[in-house]
Structures are given as structure tokens and as C-alpha cells.
């Protein structure tokens, strides 16, 4: 950003001359354009004086970035300044592609472990396994590096090589590998397959370039494998969205030609648009369920909203995130970009599902959710009532499942991950992901694996009790209730071993998913999880009951 504000000063001066020539400066101070020019002039003069006379040297780039960040605080979190060095992140959001080796890592203290391998990637072909320890990159020890730095070193231009030293977690043997980076394409469809032999299932993780084509290919392959397919589940849970055009393309697979999917409206009226399905659908009759949760956002909500408003299918799960804002990138000097919210989008019924109102802030500058009392009702094609201002509400609500405290602790401490690695090396072959189950002996082995390991934790009740004790001591009430407090504390004290047995089913499921990731990578993890997925099971029930399916659409 060197000299950027020297240039801006010239631009500002030229703008003021042009404005003066047009007579705009004769307008009163309430005129918006005069206010912009006036305050830009003050800003430029302020920085010039500060830079000239402040006792210490100020970094122009640092100071200006602070100014940009302060301006962005007045906008929504999706409006952002993207410097040239971060353009790859912007590209990845649009394309799902980046230069790298195709692996995810986790750094805990001085240890960095490979956690996931992308199928077909350079790391996969080189025989690297989840659980392998990463010791060095191009001769630089990973010990002492933070996770962000290691991730940055793993990425790079396709065609460049990377020397790494890995260690087998079981034998402790070191091995050196030369990995050539490639363009890694994170596929928008992470899994597709059949559930209960007659229901198709497609898991989408993002809306990047060619997402519509990828979903269509997955759907057509399922139809080819099972011509008698009785329904399809499109899983958009945890999908943060992406490209609006791809949301239209995905919708068009199931929705007839020339149907309105979404419209956008913003300050620049020439940019307002209606997006309709451009071609004939692949299948507009097969029963369809779309799964959503609190992390389904943006393009995911466009698809779910269109399916719901046009009564094309049933939405099942939890209310979606509620992001009804559209971003556009604008070029800035020195190859930087401004990612700016330029419009709101509206589903076919005319509702905007934006949940947080960023245009109104309280005295502290905080924003809040649109209150239920302000949410307006709209109607679907069949006359069903739907509301704006709070995401997509499912037609069939399924309560989310939350993990127990002991399970969360086992995941955080990497004990489930480490045991899966141990299991993999002890069992060269297992059943396929759909039929694999841990035996009672396997679970007992896991309990022995935990012997001597610290997986203690505090329940929410124990934390509340500690807070009460602290407050009672400060207010000098503790002595009067100490006996009762200690008795209650004793009753609430949990037994770690009993917690493991109490939550055995949940822990076994987490173990089985992680173990399947060792043998079949991400697809194995997803396939294993389908058997006990509440939302998927509910979707299957609805698709197997035509009367109920049609009742939800009435």
C-alpha cells in the first residue's frame, strides 16, 4: 500500500475541482456528496498532519489498515477489505480450489498431526495416513511453529515441491517424502449414496464453481444405480453457501424451467435482478427433502427457500442461519479488493430471510436479531404461511442433538482420534463403512486405552456451583451454608468411568466414524454417520410415507 494515499490525495483534489466546476460545492452541508468530499478532505489533512508532526514514526500501512477496519465496523461482517496477499482465500471461496498437498493438520503444543487426507491428493497418493506426525517441512522443524504457519507452508503454487519428514505414530519410524503441490479442488459434493436402498442422499458442503453440475451428476448416477428410487435427500447442513448462480443451478435440477428462484434488490437499482431457472429440470416429480441447520447459510438458504416457496419439497431439520445479503467484489488500487454487501436477496414468495438487522444499532453500536413481532408472513404457491427475517424455518422440525461433556472432552483431548489410529494399525482389514461396528471387546479396549489419561471436566452444574461459592464467600454468606454446599457438591460430583458407560452409545458412534475415516477417508466417516443421523432418519420416514409428505406441503 506504499504511496496509495499520495495518489488518493491527487484523486481527491481532482474530485474537488470537478465538483466545484459542476457547482456541487454550492450545495448546503446536508448534501451527501458534499459531506463525503468534506470529510475525505479532513481525513487526508488529518493523516498528513499526524504523519508529519507525531513524535514517532508511524507505519502508513498499519495506520491505514486501522482506519479501514474502523470503517468496516459500521458495516456487516461480510463487507471486508481483501489485500493482494489474501486474494487466494477469496479465490478459494469462489472456486473451492487452492494450491497445496491435500491434507488437514492439528497442532497441539509441539506436536503436529495429519488429521484428514483428501482422496486423490498428492498426500493420498504418497501413502500419508491420518495420524502420521509431521516433523519438518523443507528442513524446518514444525516444533515451535503455530498451526497457521504450518498450513501456510503446506500451501503453495501447483508444481512446486515440498520435502517433509513424517513419523509413524505406532513404530516411531521417520520417513522423508517429497510432495509436489497440485491444484486441490475441494468438491462441493462430499458424499452421495443410497439410504435404505430406495432413498438417494447427496451431501453438499459449499456452493463453488460448477456445484450445480456436480450435484446433477451425483443425482443422475443415483438414478442410474437405482431406477426405482423413491425420493432424494439434499443435505445442506453446515453448508455456508457461496455463489448465487450455483444456488440457481442446483435448484434447477428439481424445479421447472423459467421459475423464479431468487431476486436481489439494493441501492444501485440497475443491479437489481431476478434469477429464474434457465433450463428444463432433471426431475421435477421425485419427492425431495432438503436438510438444514443453524449453519446452513446464504446459497443454502436460497435453495431451501425456493424449494419451500414453490412447494417443490419438504425442508427438515432446524432453522437456517439467516443470511439474506449478497456480496460483490470491487477492484481497488494495488490489486486489492473490496468485498461489499450490495443487495439483499428475496425468495420466490418475496421474503428476505436476513436474521440480523445491521442497519439499526443501539447506543453501544450493537446489532440484534429481527424480533419475532417484526417478522412478516408470506405465502408459498400452495398458500402455506412462511415468514421473513429469521432464516428458513423447516416444515418438519427436528431437535438438534448435543454431545455430552465427556464426549466433547474426549474429542478435544484427541483421545478418540488417537485410539482410531491405534485401531487402524491393529486391524489391517475391516468391513465396509456401512456395516462396520465396534465390538464389546473393542470398547473395553478403548476403556483400557484411557487408563491413566486425564479426561476430567466440569459439568455446567459444577461450574455454576463454583460461581455460587465464589459469590457466597465475597458476600460472607458461605459459612452459614457451607455444610449444605459441601453435601450438594458431593452429590453432584461425577464419576468419570460411569460417565463413559452412561454415554457409551454416543462415544462408540464417534469412535466408529473416526475409525472409518482411517480406512475410507471422509466418505467413510459420512457413510458411517448416516445410520444414527436423526435428521436423515426423519427424512427417510417422511419419504416413505407419501400421505405425510404431501400433508406437509399443504
PDB file of N, CA and C in Angstrom, residues 161-213:
ATOM      1  N   UNK A 161       7.613 -28.208  -5.156  1.00  0.00           N
ATOM      2  CA  UNK A 161       7.790 -29.395  -4.322  1.00  0.00           C
ATOM      3  C   UNK A 161       8.018 -29.019  -2.868  1.00  0.00           C
ATOM      4  N   UNK A 162       7.759 -29.981  -2.012  1.00  0.00           N
ATOM      5  CA  UNK A 162       7.891 -29.783  -0.570  1.00  0.00           C
ATOM      6  C   UNK A 162       8.477 -31.052   0.034  1.00  0.00           C
ATOM      7  N   UNK A 163       9.623 -30.917   0.710  1.00  0.00           N
ATOM      8  CA  UNK A 163      10.226 -32.051   1.410  1.00  0.00           C
ATOM      9  C   UNK A 163       9.698 -32.087   2.842  1.00  0.00           C
ATOM     10  N   UNK A 164       9.163 -33.218   3.237  1.00  0.00           N
ATOM     11  CA  UNK A 164       8.632 -33.319   4.599  1.00  0.00           C
ATOM     12  C   UNK A 164       9.115 -34.602   5.270  1.00  0.00           C
ATOM     13  N   UNK A 165       9.303 -34.498   6.564  1.00  0.00           N
ATOM     14  CA  UNK A 165       9.639 -35.673   7.364  1.00  0.00           C
ATOM     15  C   UNK A 165       8.437 -36.011   8.222  1.00  0.00           C
ATOM     16  N   UNK A 166       7.966 -37.252   8.096  1.00  0.00           N
ATOM     17  CA  UNK A 166       6.810 -37.733   8.845  1.00  0.00           C
ATOM     18  C   UNK A 166       7.237 -38.866   9.747  1.00  0.00           C
ATOM     19  N   UNK A 167       6.458 -39.087  10.799  1.00  0.00           N
ATOM     20  CA  UNK A 167       6.773 -40.172  11.722  1.00  0.00           C
ATOM     21  C   UNK A 167       5.556 -41.059  11.901  1.00  0.00           C
ATOM     22  N   UNK A 168       5.773 -42.366  11.804  1.00  0.00           N
ATOM     23  CA  UNK A 168       4.697 -43.319  12.063  1.00  0.00           C
ATOM     24  C   UNK A 168       4.335 -43.260  13.552  1.00  0.00           C
ATOM     25  N   UNK A 169       3.052 -43.055  13.884  1.00  0.00           N
ATOM     26  CA  UNK A 169       2.672 -42.875  15.286  1.00  0.00           C
ATOM     27  C   UNK A 169       2.818 -44.130  16.136  1.00  0.00           C
ATOM     28  N   UNK A 170       2.891 -45.307  15.492  1.00  0.00           N
ATOM     29  CA  UNK A 170       2.980 -46.551  16.247  1.00  0.00           C
ATOM     30  C   UNK A 170       4.416 -47.044  16.381  1.00  0.00           C
ATOM     31  N   UNK A 171       5.176 -46.980  15.284  1.00  0.00           N
ATOM     32  CA  UNK A 171       6.544 -47.509  15.309  1.00  0.00           C
ATOM     33  C   UNK A 171       7.572 -46.440  15.674  1.00  0.00           C
ATOM     34  N   UNK A 172       7.200 -45.174  15.507  1.00  0.00           N
ATOM     35  CA  UNK A 172       8.153 -44.093  15.758  1.00  0.00           C
ATOM     36  C   UNK A 172       9.167 -43.925  14.642  1.00  0.00           C
ATOM     37  N   UNK A 173       8.994 -44.649  13.536  1.00  0.00           N
ATOM     38  CA  UNK A 173       9.939 -44.589  12.429  1.00  0.00           C
ATOM     39  C   UNK A 173       9.704 -43.336  11.598  1.00  0.00           C
ATOM     40  N   UNK A 174      10.811 -42.617  11.278  1.00  0.00           N
ATOM     41  CA  UNK A 174      10.738 -41.420  10.451  1.00  0.00           C
ATOM     42  C   UNK A 174      10.856 -41.798   8.980  1.00  0.00           C
ATOM     43  N   UNK A 175      10.130 -41.063   8.142  1.00  0.00           N
ATOM     44  CA  UNK A 175      10.219 -41.276   6.704  1.00  0.00           C
ATOM     45  C   UNK A 175      10.190 -39.912   6.017  1.00  0.00           C
ATOM     46  N   UNK A 176      11.015 -39.742   4.994  1.00  0.00           N
ATOM     47  CA  UNK A 176      11.078 -38.492   4.238  1.00  0.00           C
ATOM     48  C   UNK A 176      10.328 -38.659   2.924  1.00  0.00           C
ATOM     49  N   UNK A 177       9.487 -37.673   2.617  1.00  0.00           N
ATOM     50  CA  UNK A 177       8.724 -37.710   1.369  1.00  0.00           C
ATOM     51  C   UNK A 177       8.846 -36.371   0.652  1.00  0.00           C
ATOM     52  N   UNK A 178       8.938 -36.434  -0.669  1.00  0.00           N
ATOM     53  CA  UNK A 178       8.905 -35.231  -1.495  1.00  0.00           C
ATOM     54  C   UNK A 178       7.520 -35.163  -2.137  1.00  0.00           C
ATOM     55  N   UNK A 179       6.782 -34.152  -1.757  1.00  0.00           N
ATOM     56  CA  UNK A 179       5.412 -33.993  -2.254  1.00  0.00           C
ATOM     57  C   UNK A 179       5.380 -32.816  -3.225  1.00  0.00           C
ATOM     58  N   UNK A 180       4.829 -33.031  -4.404  1.00  0.00           N
ATOM     59  CA  UNK A 180       4.657 -31.948  -5.374  1.00  0.00           C
ATOM     60  C   UNK A 180       3.244 -31.386  -5.224  1.00  0.00           C
ATOM     61  N   UNK A 181       3.188 -30.104  -4.922  1.00  0.00           N
ATOM     62  CA  UNK A 181       1.883 -29.465  -4.732  1.00  0.00           C
ATOM     63  C   UNK A 181       1.087 -29.479  -6.038  1.00  0.00           C
ATOM     64  N   UNK A 182      -0.238 -29.577  -5.884  1.00  0.00           N
ATOM     65  CA  UNK A 182      -1.140 -29.550  -7.034  1.00  0.00           C
ATOM     66  C   UNK A 182      -2.287 -28.590  -6.740  1.00  0.00           C
ATOM     67  N   UNK A 183      -3.096 -28.356  -7.741  1.00  0.00           N
ATOM     68  CA  UNK A 183      -4.328 -27.610  -7.509  1.00  0.00           C
ATOM     69  C   UNK A 183      -5.323 -28.562  -6.848  1.00  0.00           C
ATOM     70  N   UNK A 184      -5.644 -28.281  -5.618  1.00  0.00           N
ATOM     71  CA  UNK A 184      -6.581 -29.110  -4.858  1.00  0.00           C
ATOM     72  C   UNK A 184      -7.983 -28.549  -5.052  1.00  0.00           C
ATOM     73  N   UNK A 185      -8.876 -29.391  -5.474  1.00  0.00           N
ATOM     74  CA  UNK A 185     -10.260 -28.980  -5.701  1.00  0.00           C
ATOM     75  C   UNK A 185     -11.140 -29.631  -4.640  1.00  0.00           C
ATOM     76  N   UNK A 186     -11.590 -28.821  -3.674  1.00  0.00           N
ATOM     77  CA  UNK A 186     -12.494 -29.332  -2.636  1.00  0.00           C
ATOM     78  C   UNK A 186     -13.879 -29.450  -3.264  1.00  0.00           C
ATOM     79  N   UNK A 187     -14.299 -30.674  -3.484  1.00  0.00           N
ATOM     80  CA  UNK A 187     -15.529 -30.919  -4.232  1.00  0.00           C
ATOM     81  C   UNK A 187     -16.764 -30.474  -3.438  1.00  0.00           C
ATOM     82  N   UNK A 188     -17.711 -29.829  -4.118  1.00  0.00           N
ATOM     83  CA  UNK A 188     -18.925 -29.380  -3.423  1.00  0.00           C
ATOM     84  C   UNK A 188     -19.792 -30.526  -2.922  1.00  0.00           C
ATOM     85  N   UNK A 189     -19.731 -31.678  -3.606  1.00  0.00           N
ATOM     86  CA  UNK A 189     -20.466 -32.867  -3.152  1.00  0.00           C
ATOM     87  C   UNK A 189     -19.465 -33.774  -2.442  1.00  0.00           C
ATOM     88  N   UNK A 190     -19.561 -33.836  -1.127  1.00  0.00           N
ATOM     89  CA  UNK A 190     -18.603 -34.636  -0.364  1.00  0.00           C
ATOM     90  C   UNK A 190     -19.000 -36.110  -0.289  1.00  0.00           C
ATOM     91  N   UNK A 191     -20.288 -36.411  -0.534  1.00  0.00           N
ATOM     92  CA  UNK A 191     -20.740 -37.809  -0.483  1.00  0.00           C
ATOM     93  C   UNK A 191     -22.093 -37.923  -1.164  1.00  0.00           C
ATOM     94  N   UNK A 192     -22.284 -39.016  -1.862  1.00  0.00           N
ATOM     95  CA  UNK A 192     -23.616 -39.355  -2.385  1.00  0.00           C
ATOM     96  C   UNK A 192     -23.758 -40.868  -2.350  1.00  0.00           C
ATOM     97  N   UNK A 193     -24.956 -41.322  -2.052  1.00  0.00           N
ATOM     98  CA  UNK A 193     -25.201 -42.756  -1.953  1.00  0.00           C
ATOM     99  C   UNK A 193     -26.659 -43.022  -1.665  1.00  0.00           C
ATOM    100  N   UNK A 194     -26.972 -44.286  -1.413  1.00  0.00           N
ATOM    101  CA  UNK A 194     -28.341 -44.682  -1.133  1.00  0.00           C
ATOM    102  C   UNK A 194     -28.525 -44.918   0.355  1.00  0.00           C
ATOM    103  N   UNK A 195     -29.693 -44.534   0.861  1.00  0.00           N
ATOM    104  CA  UNK A 195     -30.085 -44.793   2.240  1.00  0.00           C
ATOM    105  C   UNK A 195     -31.310 -45.720   2.193  1.00  0.00           C
ATOM    106  N   UNK A 196     -31.262 -46.814   2.932  1.00  0.00           N
ATOM    107  CA  UNK A 196     -32.378 -47.775   2.937  1.00  0.00           C
ATOM    108  C   UNK A 196     -32.699 -48.316   1.541  1.00  0.00           C
ATOM    109  N   UNK A 197     -31.711 -48.337   0.689  1.00  0.00           N
ATOM    110  CA  UNK A 197     -31.800 -48.942  -0.644  1.00  0.00           C
ATOM    111  C   UNK A 197     -32.682 -48.192  -1.645  1.00  0.00           C
ATOM    112  N   UNK A 198     -33.610 -47.345  -1.191  1.00  0.00           N
ATOM    113  CA  UNK A 198     -34.504 -46.705  -2.153  1.00  0.00           C
ATOM    114  C   UNK A 198     -34.532 -45.181  -2.037  1.00  0.00           C
ATOM    115  N   UNK A 199     -33.757 -44.607  -1.118  1.00  0.00           N
ATOM    116  CA  UNK A 199     -33.715 -43.160  -0.949  1.00  0.00           C
ATOM    117  C   UNK A 199     -32.306 -42.654  -1.254  1.00  0.00           C
ATOM    118  N   UNK A 200     -32.197 -41.743  -2.210  1.00  0.00           N
ATOM    119  CA  UNK A 200     -30.904 -41.170  -2.550  1.00  0.00           C
ATOM    120  C   UNK A 200     -30.501 -40.096  -1.548  1.00  0.00           C
ATOM    121  N   UNK A 201     -29.200 -39.946  -1.360  1.00  0.00           N
ATOM    122  CA  UNK A 201     -28.671 -38.957  -0.403  1.00  0.00           C
ATOM    123  C   UNK A 201     -27.487 -38.235  -1.031  1.00  0.00           C
ATOM    124  N   UNK A 202     -27.522 -36.898  -1.018  1.00  0.00           N
ATOM    125  CA  UNK A 202     -26.446 -36.074  -1.566  1.00  0.00           C
ATOM    126  C   UNK A 202     -26.045 -35.046  -0.516  1.00  0.00           C
ATOM    127  N   UNK A 203     -24.775 -35.060  -0.126  1.00  0.00           N
ATOM    128  CA  UNK A 203     -24.247 -34.126   0.867  1.00  0.00           C
ATOM    129  C   UNK A 203     -23.468 -33.029   0.155  1.00  0.00           C
ATOM    130  N   UNK A 204     -23.927 -31.771   0.293  1.00  0.00           N
ATOM    131  CA  UNK A 204     -23.253 -30.614  -0.299  1.00  0.00           C
ATOM    132  C   UNK A 204     -22.562 -29.813   0.790  1.00  0.00           C
ATOM    133  N   UNK A 205     -21.287 -29.435   0.580  1.00  0.00           N
ATOM    134  CA  UNK A 205     -20.554 -28.704   1.603  1.00  0.00           C
ATOM    135  C   UNK A 205     -20.312 -27.244   1.247  1.00  0.00           C
ATOM    136  N   UNK A 206     -20.498 -26.863  -0.028  1.00  0.00           N
ATOM    137  CA  UNK A 206     -20.301 -25.474  -0.429  1.00  0.00           C
ATOM    138  C   UNK A 206     -20.891 -25.245  -1.817  1.00  0.00           C
ATOM    139  N   UNK A 207     -21.085 -23.973  -2.168  1.00  0.00           N
ATOM    140  CA  UNK A 207     -21.583 -23.601  -3.493  1.00  0.00           C
ATOM    141  C   UNK A 207     -20.474 -22.864  -4.238  1.00  0.00           C
ATOM    142  N   UNK A 208     -19.562 -23.634  -4.823  1.00  0.00           N
ATOM    143  CA  UNK A 208     -18.476 -23.072  -5.605  1.00  0.00           C
ATOM    144  C   UNK A 208     -18.734 -23.337  -7.083  1.00  0.00           C
ATOM    145  N   UNK A 209     -17.789 -22.935  -7.940  1.00  0.00           N
ATOM    146  CA  UNK A 209     -17.971 -23.104  -9.380  1.00  0.00           C
ATOM    147  C   UNK A 209     -18.324 -24.546  -9.735  1.00  0.00           C
ATOM    148  N   UNK A 210     -19.311 -24.687 -10.601  1.00  0.00           N
ATOM    149  CA  UNK A 210     -19.757 -25.991 -11.119  1.00  0.00           C
ATOM    150  C   UNK A 210     -20.451 -26.861 -10.080  1.00  0.00           C
ATOM    151  N   UNK A 211     -20.909 -26.253  -8.987  1.00  0.00           N
ATOM    152  CA  UNK A 211     -21.642 -27.027  -7.972  1.00  0.00           C
ATOM    153  C   UNK A 211     -22.898 -27.649  -8.556  1.00  0.00           C
ATOM    154  N   UNK A 212     -23.618 -26.863  -9.362  1.00  0.00           N
ATOM    155  CA  UNK A 212     -24.845 -27.383  -9.952  1.00  0.00           C
ATOM    156  C   UNK A 212     -24.582 -28.621 -10.796  1.00  0.00           C
ATOM    157  N   UNK A 213     -23.523 -28.575 -11.597  1.00  0.00           N
ATOM    158  CA  UNK A 213     -23.179 -29.720 -12.440  1.00  0.00           C
ATOM    159  C   UNK A 213     -22.781 -30.924 -11.598  1.00  0.00           C
TER     160      UNK A 213
END
